mmCIF file of C-alpha atoms and ligand atoms in Angstrom:
data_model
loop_
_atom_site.group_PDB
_atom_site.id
_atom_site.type_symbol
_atom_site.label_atom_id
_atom_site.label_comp_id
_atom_site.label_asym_id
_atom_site.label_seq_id
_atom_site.Cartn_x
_atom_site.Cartn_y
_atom_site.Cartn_z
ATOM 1 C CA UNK A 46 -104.858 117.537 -220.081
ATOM 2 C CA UNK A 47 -103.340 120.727 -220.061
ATOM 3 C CA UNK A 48 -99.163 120.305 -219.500
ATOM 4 C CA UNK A 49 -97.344 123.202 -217.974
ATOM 5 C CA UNK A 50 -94.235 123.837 -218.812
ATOM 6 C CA UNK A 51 -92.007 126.123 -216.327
ATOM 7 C CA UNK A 52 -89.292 125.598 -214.015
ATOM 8 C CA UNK A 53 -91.284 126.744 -211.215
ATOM 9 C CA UNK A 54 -93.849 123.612 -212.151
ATOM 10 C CA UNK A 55 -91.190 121.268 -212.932
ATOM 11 C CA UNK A 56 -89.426 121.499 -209.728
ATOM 12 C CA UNK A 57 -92.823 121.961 -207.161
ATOM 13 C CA UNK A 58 -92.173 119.175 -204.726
ATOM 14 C CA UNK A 59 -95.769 118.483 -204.009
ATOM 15 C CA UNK A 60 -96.430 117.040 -207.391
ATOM 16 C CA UNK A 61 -94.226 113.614 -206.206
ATOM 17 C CA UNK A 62 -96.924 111.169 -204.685
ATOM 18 C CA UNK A 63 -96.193 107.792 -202.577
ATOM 19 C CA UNK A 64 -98.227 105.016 -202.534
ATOM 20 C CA UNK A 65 -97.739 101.347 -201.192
ATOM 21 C CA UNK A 66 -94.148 102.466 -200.452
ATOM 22 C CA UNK A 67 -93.435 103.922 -203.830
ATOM 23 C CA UNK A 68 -92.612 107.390 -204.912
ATOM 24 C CA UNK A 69 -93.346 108.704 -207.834
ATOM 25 C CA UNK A 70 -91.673 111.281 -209.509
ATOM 26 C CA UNK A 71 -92.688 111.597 -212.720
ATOM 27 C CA UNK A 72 -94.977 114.388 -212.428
ATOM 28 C CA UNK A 73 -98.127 112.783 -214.302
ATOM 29 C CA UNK A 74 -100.112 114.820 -213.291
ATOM 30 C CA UNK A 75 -99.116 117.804 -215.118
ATOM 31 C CA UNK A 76 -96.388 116.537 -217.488
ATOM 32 C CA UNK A 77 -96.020 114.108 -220.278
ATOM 33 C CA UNK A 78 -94.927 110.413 -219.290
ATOM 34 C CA UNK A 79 -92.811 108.547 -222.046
ATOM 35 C CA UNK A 80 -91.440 105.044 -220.204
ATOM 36 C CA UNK A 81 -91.386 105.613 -216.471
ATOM 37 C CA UNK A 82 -88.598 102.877 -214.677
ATOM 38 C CA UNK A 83 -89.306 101.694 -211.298
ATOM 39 C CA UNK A 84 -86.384 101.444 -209.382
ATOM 40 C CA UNK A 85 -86.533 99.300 -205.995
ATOM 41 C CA UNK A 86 -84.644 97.923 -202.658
ATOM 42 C CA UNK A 87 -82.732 101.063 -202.572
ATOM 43 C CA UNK A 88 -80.288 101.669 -200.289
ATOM 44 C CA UNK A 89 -81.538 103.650 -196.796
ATOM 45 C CA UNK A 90 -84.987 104.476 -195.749
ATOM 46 C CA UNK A 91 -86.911 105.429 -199.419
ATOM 47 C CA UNK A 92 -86.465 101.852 -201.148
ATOM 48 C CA UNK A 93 -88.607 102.441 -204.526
ATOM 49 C CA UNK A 94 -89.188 105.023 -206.810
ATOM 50 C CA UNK A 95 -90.583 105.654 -209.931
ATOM 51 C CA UNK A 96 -88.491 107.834 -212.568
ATOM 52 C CA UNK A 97 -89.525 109.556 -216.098
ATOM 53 C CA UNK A 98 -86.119 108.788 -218.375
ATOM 54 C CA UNK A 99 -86.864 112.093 -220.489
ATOM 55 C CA UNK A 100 -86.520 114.563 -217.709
ATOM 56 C CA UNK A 101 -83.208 112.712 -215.634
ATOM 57 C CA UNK A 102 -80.113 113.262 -215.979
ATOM 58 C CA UNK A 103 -76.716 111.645 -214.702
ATOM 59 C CA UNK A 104 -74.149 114.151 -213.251
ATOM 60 C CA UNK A 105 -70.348 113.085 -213.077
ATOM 61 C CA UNK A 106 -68.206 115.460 -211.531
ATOM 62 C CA UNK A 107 -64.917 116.115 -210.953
ATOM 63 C CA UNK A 108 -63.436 113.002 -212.700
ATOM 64 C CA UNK A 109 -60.262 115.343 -213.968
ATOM 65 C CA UNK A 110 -56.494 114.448 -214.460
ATOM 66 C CA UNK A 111 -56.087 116.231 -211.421
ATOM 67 C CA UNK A 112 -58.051 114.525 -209.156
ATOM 68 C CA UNK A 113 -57.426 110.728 -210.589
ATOM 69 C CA UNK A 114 -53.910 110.889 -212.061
ATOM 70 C CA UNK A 115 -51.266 108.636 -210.192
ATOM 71 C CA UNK A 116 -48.805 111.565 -211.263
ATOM 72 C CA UNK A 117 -51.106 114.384 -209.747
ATOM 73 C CA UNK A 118 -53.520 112.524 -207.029
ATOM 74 C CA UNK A 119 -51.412 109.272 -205.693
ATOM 75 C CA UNK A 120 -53.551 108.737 -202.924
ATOM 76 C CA UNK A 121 -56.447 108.547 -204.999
ATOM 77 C CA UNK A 122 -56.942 105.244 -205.740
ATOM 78 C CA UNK A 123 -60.634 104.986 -204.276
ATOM 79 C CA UNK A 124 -61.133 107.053 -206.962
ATOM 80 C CA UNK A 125 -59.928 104.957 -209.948
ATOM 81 C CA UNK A 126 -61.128 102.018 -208.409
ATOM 82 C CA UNK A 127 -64.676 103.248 -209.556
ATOM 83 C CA UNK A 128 -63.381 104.646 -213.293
ATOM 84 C CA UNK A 129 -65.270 101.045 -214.474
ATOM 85 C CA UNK A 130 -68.623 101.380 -212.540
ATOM 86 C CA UNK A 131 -68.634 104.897 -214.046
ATOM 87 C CA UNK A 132 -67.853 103.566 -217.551
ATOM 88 C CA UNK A 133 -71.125 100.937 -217.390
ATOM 89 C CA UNK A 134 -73.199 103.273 -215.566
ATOM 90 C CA UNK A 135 -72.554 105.906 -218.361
ATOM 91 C CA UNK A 136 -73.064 103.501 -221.237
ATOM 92 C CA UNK A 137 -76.580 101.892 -219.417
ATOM 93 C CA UNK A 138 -78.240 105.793 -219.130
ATOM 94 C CA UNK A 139 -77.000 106.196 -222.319
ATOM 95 C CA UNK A 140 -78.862 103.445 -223.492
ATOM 96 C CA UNK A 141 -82.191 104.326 -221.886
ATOM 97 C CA UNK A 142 -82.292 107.450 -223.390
ATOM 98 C CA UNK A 143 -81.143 109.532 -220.015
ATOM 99 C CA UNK A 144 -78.505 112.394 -220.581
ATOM 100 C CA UNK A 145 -75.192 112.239 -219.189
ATOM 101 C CA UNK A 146 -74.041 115.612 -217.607
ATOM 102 C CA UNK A 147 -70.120 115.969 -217.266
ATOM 103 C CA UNK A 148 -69.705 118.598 -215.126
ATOM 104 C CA UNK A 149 -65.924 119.503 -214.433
ATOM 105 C CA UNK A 150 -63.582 122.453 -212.853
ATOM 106 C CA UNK A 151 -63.166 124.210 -216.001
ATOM 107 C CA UNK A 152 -61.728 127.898 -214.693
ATOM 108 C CA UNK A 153 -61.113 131.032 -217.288
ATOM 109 C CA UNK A 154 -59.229 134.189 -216.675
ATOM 110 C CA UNK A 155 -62.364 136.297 -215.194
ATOM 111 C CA UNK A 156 -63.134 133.171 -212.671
ATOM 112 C CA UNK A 157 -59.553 133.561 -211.129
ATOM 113 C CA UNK A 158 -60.179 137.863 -210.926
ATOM 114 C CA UNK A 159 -63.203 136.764 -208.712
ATOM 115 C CA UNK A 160 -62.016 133.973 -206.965
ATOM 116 C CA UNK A 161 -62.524 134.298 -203.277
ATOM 117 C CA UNK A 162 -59.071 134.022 -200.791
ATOM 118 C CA UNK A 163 -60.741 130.634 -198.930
ATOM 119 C CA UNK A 164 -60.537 129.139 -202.184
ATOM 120 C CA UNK A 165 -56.841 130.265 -203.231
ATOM 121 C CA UNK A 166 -55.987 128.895 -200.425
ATOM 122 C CA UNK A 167 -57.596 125.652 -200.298
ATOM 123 C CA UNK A 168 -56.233 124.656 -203.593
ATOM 124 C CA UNK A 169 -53.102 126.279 -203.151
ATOM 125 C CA UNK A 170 -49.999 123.450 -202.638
ATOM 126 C CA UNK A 171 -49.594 123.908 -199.161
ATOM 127 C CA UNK A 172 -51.845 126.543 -197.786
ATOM 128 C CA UNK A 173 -49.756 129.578 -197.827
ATOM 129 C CA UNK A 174 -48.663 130.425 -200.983
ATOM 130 C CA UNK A 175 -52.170 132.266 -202.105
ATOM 131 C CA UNK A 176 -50.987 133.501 -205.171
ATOM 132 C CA UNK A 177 -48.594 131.555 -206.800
ATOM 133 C CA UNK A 178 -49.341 127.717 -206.579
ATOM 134 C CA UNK A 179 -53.112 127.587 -206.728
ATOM 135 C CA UNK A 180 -55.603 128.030 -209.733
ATOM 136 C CA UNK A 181 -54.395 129.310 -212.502
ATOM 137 C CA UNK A 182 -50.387 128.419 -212.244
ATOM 138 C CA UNK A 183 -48.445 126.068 -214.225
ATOM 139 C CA UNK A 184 -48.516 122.489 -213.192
ATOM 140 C CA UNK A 185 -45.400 121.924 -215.003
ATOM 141 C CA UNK A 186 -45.102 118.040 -216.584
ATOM 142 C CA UNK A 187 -46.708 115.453 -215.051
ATOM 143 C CA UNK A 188 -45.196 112.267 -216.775
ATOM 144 C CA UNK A 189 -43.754 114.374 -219.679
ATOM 145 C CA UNK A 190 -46.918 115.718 -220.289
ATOM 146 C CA UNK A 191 -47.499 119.502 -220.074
ATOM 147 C CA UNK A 192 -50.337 119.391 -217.422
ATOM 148 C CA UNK A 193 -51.581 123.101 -217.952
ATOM 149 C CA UNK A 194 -52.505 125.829 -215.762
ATOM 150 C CA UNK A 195 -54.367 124.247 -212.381
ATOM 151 C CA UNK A 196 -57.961 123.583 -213.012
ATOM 152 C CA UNK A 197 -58.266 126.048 -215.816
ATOM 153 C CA UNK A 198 -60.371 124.701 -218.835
ATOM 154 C CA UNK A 199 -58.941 122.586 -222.089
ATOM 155 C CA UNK A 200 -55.944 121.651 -219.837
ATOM 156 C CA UNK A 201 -54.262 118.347 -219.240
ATOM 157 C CA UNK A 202 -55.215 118.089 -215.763
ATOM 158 C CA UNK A 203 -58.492 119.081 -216.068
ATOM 159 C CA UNK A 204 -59.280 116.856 -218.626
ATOM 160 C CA UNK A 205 -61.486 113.393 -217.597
ATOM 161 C CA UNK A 206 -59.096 110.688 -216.741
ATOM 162 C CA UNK A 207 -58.235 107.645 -218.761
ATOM 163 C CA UNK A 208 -61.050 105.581 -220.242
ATOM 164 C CA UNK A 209 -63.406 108.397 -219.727
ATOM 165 C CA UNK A 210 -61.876 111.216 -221.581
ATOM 166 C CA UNK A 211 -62.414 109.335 -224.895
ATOM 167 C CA UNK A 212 -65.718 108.130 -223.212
ATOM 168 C CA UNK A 213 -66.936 111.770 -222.689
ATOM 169 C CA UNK A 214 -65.811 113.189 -226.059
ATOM 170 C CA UNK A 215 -67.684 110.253 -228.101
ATOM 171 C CA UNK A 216 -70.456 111.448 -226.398
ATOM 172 C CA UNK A 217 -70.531 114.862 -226.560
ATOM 173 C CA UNK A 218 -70.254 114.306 -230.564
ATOM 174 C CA UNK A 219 -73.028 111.588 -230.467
ATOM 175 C CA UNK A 220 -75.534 114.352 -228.330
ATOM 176 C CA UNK A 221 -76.229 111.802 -225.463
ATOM 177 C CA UNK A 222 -73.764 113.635 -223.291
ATOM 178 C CA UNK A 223 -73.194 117.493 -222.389
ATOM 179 C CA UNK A 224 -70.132 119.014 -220.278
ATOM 180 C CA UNK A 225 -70.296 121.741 -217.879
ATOM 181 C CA UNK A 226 -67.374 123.941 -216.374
ATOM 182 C CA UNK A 227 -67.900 124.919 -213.066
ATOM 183 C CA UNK A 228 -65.586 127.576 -210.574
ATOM 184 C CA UNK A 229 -66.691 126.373 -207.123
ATOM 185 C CA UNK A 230 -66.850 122.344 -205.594
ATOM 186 C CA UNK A 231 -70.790 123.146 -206.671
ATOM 187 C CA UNK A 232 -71.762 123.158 -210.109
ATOM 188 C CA UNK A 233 -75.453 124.453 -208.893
ATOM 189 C CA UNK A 234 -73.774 127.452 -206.608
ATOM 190 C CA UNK A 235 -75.374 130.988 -206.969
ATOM 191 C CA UNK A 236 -78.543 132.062 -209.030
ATOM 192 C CA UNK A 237 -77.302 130.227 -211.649
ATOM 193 C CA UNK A 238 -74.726 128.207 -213.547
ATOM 194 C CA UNK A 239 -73.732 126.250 -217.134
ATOM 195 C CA UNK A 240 -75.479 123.589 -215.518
ATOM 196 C CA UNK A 241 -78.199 124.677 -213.950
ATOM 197 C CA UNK A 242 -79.702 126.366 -216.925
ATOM 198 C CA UNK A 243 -79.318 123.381 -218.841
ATOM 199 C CA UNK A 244 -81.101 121.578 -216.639
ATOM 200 C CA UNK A 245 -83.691 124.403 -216.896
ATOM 201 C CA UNK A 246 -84.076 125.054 -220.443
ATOM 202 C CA UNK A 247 -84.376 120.426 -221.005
ATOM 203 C CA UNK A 248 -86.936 120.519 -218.176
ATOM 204 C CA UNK A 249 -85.103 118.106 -216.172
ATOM 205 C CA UNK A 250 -86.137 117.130 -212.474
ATOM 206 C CA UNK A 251 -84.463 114.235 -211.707
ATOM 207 C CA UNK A 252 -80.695 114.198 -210.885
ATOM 208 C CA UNK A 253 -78.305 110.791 -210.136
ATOM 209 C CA UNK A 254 -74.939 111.619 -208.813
ATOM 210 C CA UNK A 255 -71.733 110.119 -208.960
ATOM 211 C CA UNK A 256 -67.880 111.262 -209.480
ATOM 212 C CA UNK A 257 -65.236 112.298 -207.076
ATOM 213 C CA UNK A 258 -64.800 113.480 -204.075
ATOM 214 C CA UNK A 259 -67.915 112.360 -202.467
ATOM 215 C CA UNK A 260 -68.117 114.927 -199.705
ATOM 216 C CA UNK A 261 -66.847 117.954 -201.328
ATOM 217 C CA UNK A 262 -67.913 118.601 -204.894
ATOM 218 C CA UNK A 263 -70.440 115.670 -205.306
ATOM 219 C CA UNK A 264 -72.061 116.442 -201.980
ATOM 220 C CA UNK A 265 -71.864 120.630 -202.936
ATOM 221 C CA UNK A 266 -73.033 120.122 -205.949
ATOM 222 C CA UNK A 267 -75.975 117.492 -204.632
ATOM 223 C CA UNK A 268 -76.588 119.846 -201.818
ATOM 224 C CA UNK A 269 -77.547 122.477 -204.010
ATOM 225 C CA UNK A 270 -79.518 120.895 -206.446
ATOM 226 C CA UNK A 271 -81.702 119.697 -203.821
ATOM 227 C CA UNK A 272 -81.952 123.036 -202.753
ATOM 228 C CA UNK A 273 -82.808 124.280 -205.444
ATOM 229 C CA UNK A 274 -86.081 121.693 -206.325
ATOM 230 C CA UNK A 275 -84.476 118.841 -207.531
ATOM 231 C CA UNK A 276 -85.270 115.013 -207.110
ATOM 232 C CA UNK A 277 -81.580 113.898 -205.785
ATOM 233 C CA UNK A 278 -79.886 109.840 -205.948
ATOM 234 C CA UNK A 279 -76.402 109.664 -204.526
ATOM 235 C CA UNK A 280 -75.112 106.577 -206.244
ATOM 236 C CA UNK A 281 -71.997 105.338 -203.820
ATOM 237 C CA UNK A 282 -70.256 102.661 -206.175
ATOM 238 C CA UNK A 283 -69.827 105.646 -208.877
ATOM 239 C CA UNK A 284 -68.803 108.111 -206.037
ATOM 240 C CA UNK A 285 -65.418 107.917 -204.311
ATOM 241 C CA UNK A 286 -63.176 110.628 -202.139
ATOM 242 C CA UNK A 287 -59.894 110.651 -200.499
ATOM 243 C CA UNK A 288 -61.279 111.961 -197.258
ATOM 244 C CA UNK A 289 -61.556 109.772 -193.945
ATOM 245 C CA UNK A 290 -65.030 106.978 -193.815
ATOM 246 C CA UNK A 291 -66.934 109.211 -191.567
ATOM 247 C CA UNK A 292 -67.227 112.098 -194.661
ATOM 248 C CA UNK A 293 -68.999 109.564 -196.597
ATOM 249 C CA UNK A 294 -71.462 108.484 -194.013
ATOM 250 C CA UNK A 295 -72.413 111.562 -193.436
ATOM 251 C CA UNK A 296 -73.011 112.132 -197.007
ATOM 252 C CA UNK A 297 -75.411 108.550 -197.060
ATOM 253 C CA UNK A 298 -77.275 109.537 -194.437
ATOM 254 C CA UNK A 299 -77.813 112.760 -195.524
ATOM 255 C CA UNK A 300 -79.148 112.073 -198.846
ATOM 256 C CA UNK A 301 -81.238 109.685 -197.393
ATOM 257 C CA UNK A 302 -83.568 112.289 -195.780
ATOM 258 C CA UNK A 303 -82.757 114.851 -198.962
ATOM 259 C CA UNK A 304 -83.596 112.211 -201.094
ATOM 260 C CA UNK A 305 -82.311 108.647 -202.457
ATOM 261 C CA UNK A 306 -79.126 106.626 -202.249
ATOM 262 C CA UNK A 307 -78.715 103.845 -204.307
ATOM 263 C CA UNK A 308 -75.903 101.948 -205.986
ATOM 264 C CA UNK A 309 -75.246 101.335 -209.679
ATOM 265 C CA UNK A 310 -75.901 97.611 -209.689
ATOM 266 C CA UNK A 311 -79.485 98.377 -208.679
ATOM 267 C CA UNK A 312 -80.348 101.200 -211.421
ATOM 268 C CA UNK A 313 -78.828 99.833 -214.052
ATOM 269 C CA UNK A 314 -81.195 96.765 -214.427
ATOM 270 C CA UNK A 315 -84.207 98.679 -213.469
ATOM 271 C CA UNK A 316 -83.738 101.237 -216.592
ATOM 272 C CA UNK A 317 -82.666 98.809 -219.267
HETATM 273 C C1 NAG B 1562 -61.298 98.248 -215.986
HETATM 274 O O1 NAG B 1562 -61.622 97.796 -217.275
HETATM 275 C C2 NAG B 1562 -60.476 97.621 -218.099
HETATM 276 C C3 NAG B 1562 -60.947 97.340 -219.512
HETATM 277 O O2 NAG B 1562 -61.983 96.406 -219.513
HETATM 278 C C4 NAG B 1562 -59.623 96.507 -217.495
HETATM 279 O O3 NAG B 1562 -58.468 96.335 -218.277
HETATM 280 C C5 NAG B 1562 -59.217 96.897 -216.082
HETATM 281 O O4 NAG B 1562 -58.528 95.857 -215.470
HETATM 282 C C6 NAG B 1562 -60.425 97.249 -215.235
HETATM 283 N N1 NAG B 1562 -59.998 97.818 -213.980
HETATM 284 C C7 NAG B 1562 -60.495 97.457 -212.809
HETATM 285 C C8 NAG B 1562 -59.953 98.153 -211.612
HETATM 286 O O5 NAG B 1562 -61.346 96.608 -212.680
HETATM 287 C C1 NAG B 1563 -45.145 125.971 -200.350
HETATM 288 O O1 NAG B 1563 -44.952 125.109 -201.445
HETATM 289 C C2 NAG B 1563 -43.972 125.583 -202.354
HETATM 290 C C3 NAG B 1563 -43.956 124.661 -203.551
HETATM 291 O O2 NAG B 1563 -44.525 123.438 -203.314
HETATM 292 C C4 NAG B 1563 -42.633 125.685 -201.656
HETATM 293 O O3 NAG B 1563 -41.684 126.215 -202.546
HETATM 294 C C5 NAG B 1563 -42.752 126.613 -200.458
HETATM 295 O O4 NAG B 1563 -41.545 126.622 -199.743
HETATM 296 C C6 NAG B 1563 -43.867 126.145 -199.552
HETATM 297 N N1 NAG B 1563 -44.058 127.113 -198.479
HETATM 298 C C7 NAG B 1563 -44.258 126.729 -197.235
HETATM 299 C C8 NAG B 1563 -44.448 127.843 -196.231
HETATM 300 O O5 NAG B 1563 -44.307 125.567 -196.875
HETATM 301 C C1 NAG B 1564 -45.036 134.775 -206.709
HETATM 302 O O1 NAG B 1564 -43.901 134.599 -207.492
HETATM 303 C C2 NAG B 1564 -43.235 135.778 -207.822
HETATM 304 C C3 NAG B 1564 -42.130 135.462 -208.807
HETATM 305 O O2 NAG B 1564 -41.538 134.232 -208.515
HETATM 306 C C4 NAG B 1564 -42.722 136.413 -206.562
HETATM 307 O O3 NAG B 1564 -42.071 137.636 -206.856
HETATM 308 C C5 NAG B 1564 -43.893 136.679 -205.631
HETATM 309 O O4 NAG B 1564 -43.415 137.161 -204.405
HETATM 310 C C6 NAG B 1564 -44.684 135.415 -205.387
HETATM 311 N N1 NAG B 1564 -45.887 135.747 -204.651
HETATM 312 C C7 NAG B 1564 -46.298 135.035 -203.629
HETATM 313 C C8 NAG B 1564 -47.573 135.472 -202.972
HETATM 314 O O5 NAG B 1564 -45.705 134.066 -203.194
HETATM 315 C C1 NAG B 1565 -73.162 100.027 -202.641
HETATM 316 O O1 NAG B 1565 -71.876 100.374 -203.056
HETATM 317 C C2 NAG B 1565 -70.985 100.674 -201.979
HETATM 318 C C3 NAG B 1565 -69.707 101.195 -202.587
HETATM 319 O O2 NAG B 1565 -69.176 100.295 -203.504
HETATM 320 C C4 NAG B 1565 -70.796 99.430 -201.143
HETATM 321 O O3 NAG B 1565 -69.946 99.725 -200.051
HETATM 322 C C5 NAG B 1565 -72.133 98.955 -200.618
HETATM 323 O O4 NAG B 1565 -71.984 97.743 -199.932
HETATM 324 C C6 NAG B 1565 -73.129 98.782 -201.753
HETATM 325 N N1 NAG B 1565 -74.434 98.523 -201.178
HETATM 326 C C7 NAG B 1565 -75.279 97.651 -201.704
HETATM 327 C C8 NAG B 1565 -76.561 97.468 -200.970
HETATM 328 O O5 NAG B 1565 -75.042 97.062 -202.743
#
């Protein structure tokens, strides 16, 4: 069999098939199958399908300092309630071989030249200081710790929160996992990103999502991936956000028609 080998191939929908209620999205018919997993009773309307480990990957995003901290994010406690899930969710792809993609605000100097105003302003403290108290200003000390400059990379407050800092940097060294900055809620935005040509250059198709906040840069960065080509999972008990119910509904039954939802509990027995 002759095995093809570019993006274009990689992400061309028509080579999922379904059959007896399953899809399958390995591609076998023009790539290389190592241990497909069969994942079933998903949540929604598309209850099984079939993945190849060697081209998925499992995106976490946003799980900063500044979006999890009690000192910097109170209200977020949705958020930490899911910093376990994310811990045995990491460690089970990690042990089937699938690579874990951290993908994180991570701003430098030319990002903040470019930055459009919506986006000052959205992260600014209160909506009308543009300049002064959005990305790129000191956060000052956030339980005597210097938290650094406001989303910028290799800051305190963009740095993964608690267990998963540690969790993220023993990975990085051990080559299961990979980090990503990103300057917009997507880390998929534009022609192309730190992300996306990773995902490009390993030949991966097949993207699970978790991370924080569900309906802003989980569901941007989903949204764009699946625009893009890729297979999409929202995975809710890894996901959280701060915003009211009726964002994350919208963001289930959404990726139910872009493509799967289904929680951790469910994947993590059908890879091991
Ligand atoms: C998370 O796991 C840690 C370590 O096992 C434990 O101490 C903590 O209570 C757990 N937190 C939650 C919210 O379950
Ligand atoms: C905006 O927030 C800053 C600091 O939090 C404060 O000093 C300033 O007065 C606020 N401005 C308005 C218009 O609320
Ligand atoms: C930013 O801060 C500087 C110095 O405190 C001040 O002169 C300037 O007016 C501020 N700019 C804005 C947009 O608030
Ligand atoms: C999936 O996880 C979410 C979030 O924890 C929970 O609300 C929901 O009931 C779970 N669904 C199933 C089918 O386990």
């Amino acid at each position: 069999m002759h095995f093809l080998n570019s993006a274009a191939v990689l992400l061309t929908a028509v080579t999922w098939s379904k059959s007896d209620g399953v899809f399958d999205l390995t591609r076998s018919d023009r790539l290389p199958v190592t241990t497909p997993k069969m994942i079933s009773g998903m949540i929604g309307g598309r209850k099984n399908a079939i993945i190849e480990p060697s081209r998925t990957g499992l995106v976490i995003i946003d799980m900063q300092n500044y979006f999890l901290h009690p000192g910097l994010s109170p209200g977020a406690t949705k958020g930490r309630a899911i910093v376990n899930t994310t811990v045995s969710m990491v460690d089970g792809f990690r042990k089937a071989g699938i690579k874990v993609l951290w993908t994180n605000w991570g701003l430098d100097d030319f990002d903040l030249l470019t930055m459009p105003p919506a986006f000052l302003s959205g992260f600014s403290a209160n909506g009308s200081d543009l300049q002064n108290e959005t990305f790129g200003s000191d956060m000052g000390t956030v339980d005597g710790i210097p938290a650094g400059r406001l989303l910028m990379r290799n800051q305190w407050n963009s740095q993964l929160y608690g267990p998963l800092h540690p969790l993220q940097v023993e990975g990085v060294d051990a080559g299961t996992d990979f980090y990503f900055n990103k300057n917009r809620l997507s880390g998929m935005w534009g022609a192309q990103t730190p992300l996306g040509l990773f995902l490009q250059e390993n030949g991966i198709t097949t993207l699970f999502f978790g991370g924080v906040n569900t309906d802003q840069c989980v569901w941007g960065t989903f949204l764009d991936s699946y625009y893009k080509g890729f297979d999409v999972f929202l995975v809710p008990d890894i996901s959280a956000t701060t915003s009211p119910q009726y964002a994350t509904d919208m963001c289930i039954y959404n990726a139910d028609g872009d493509g799967f939802v289904v929680n951790s509990t469910t994947i993590l027995p059908a890879i091991a």
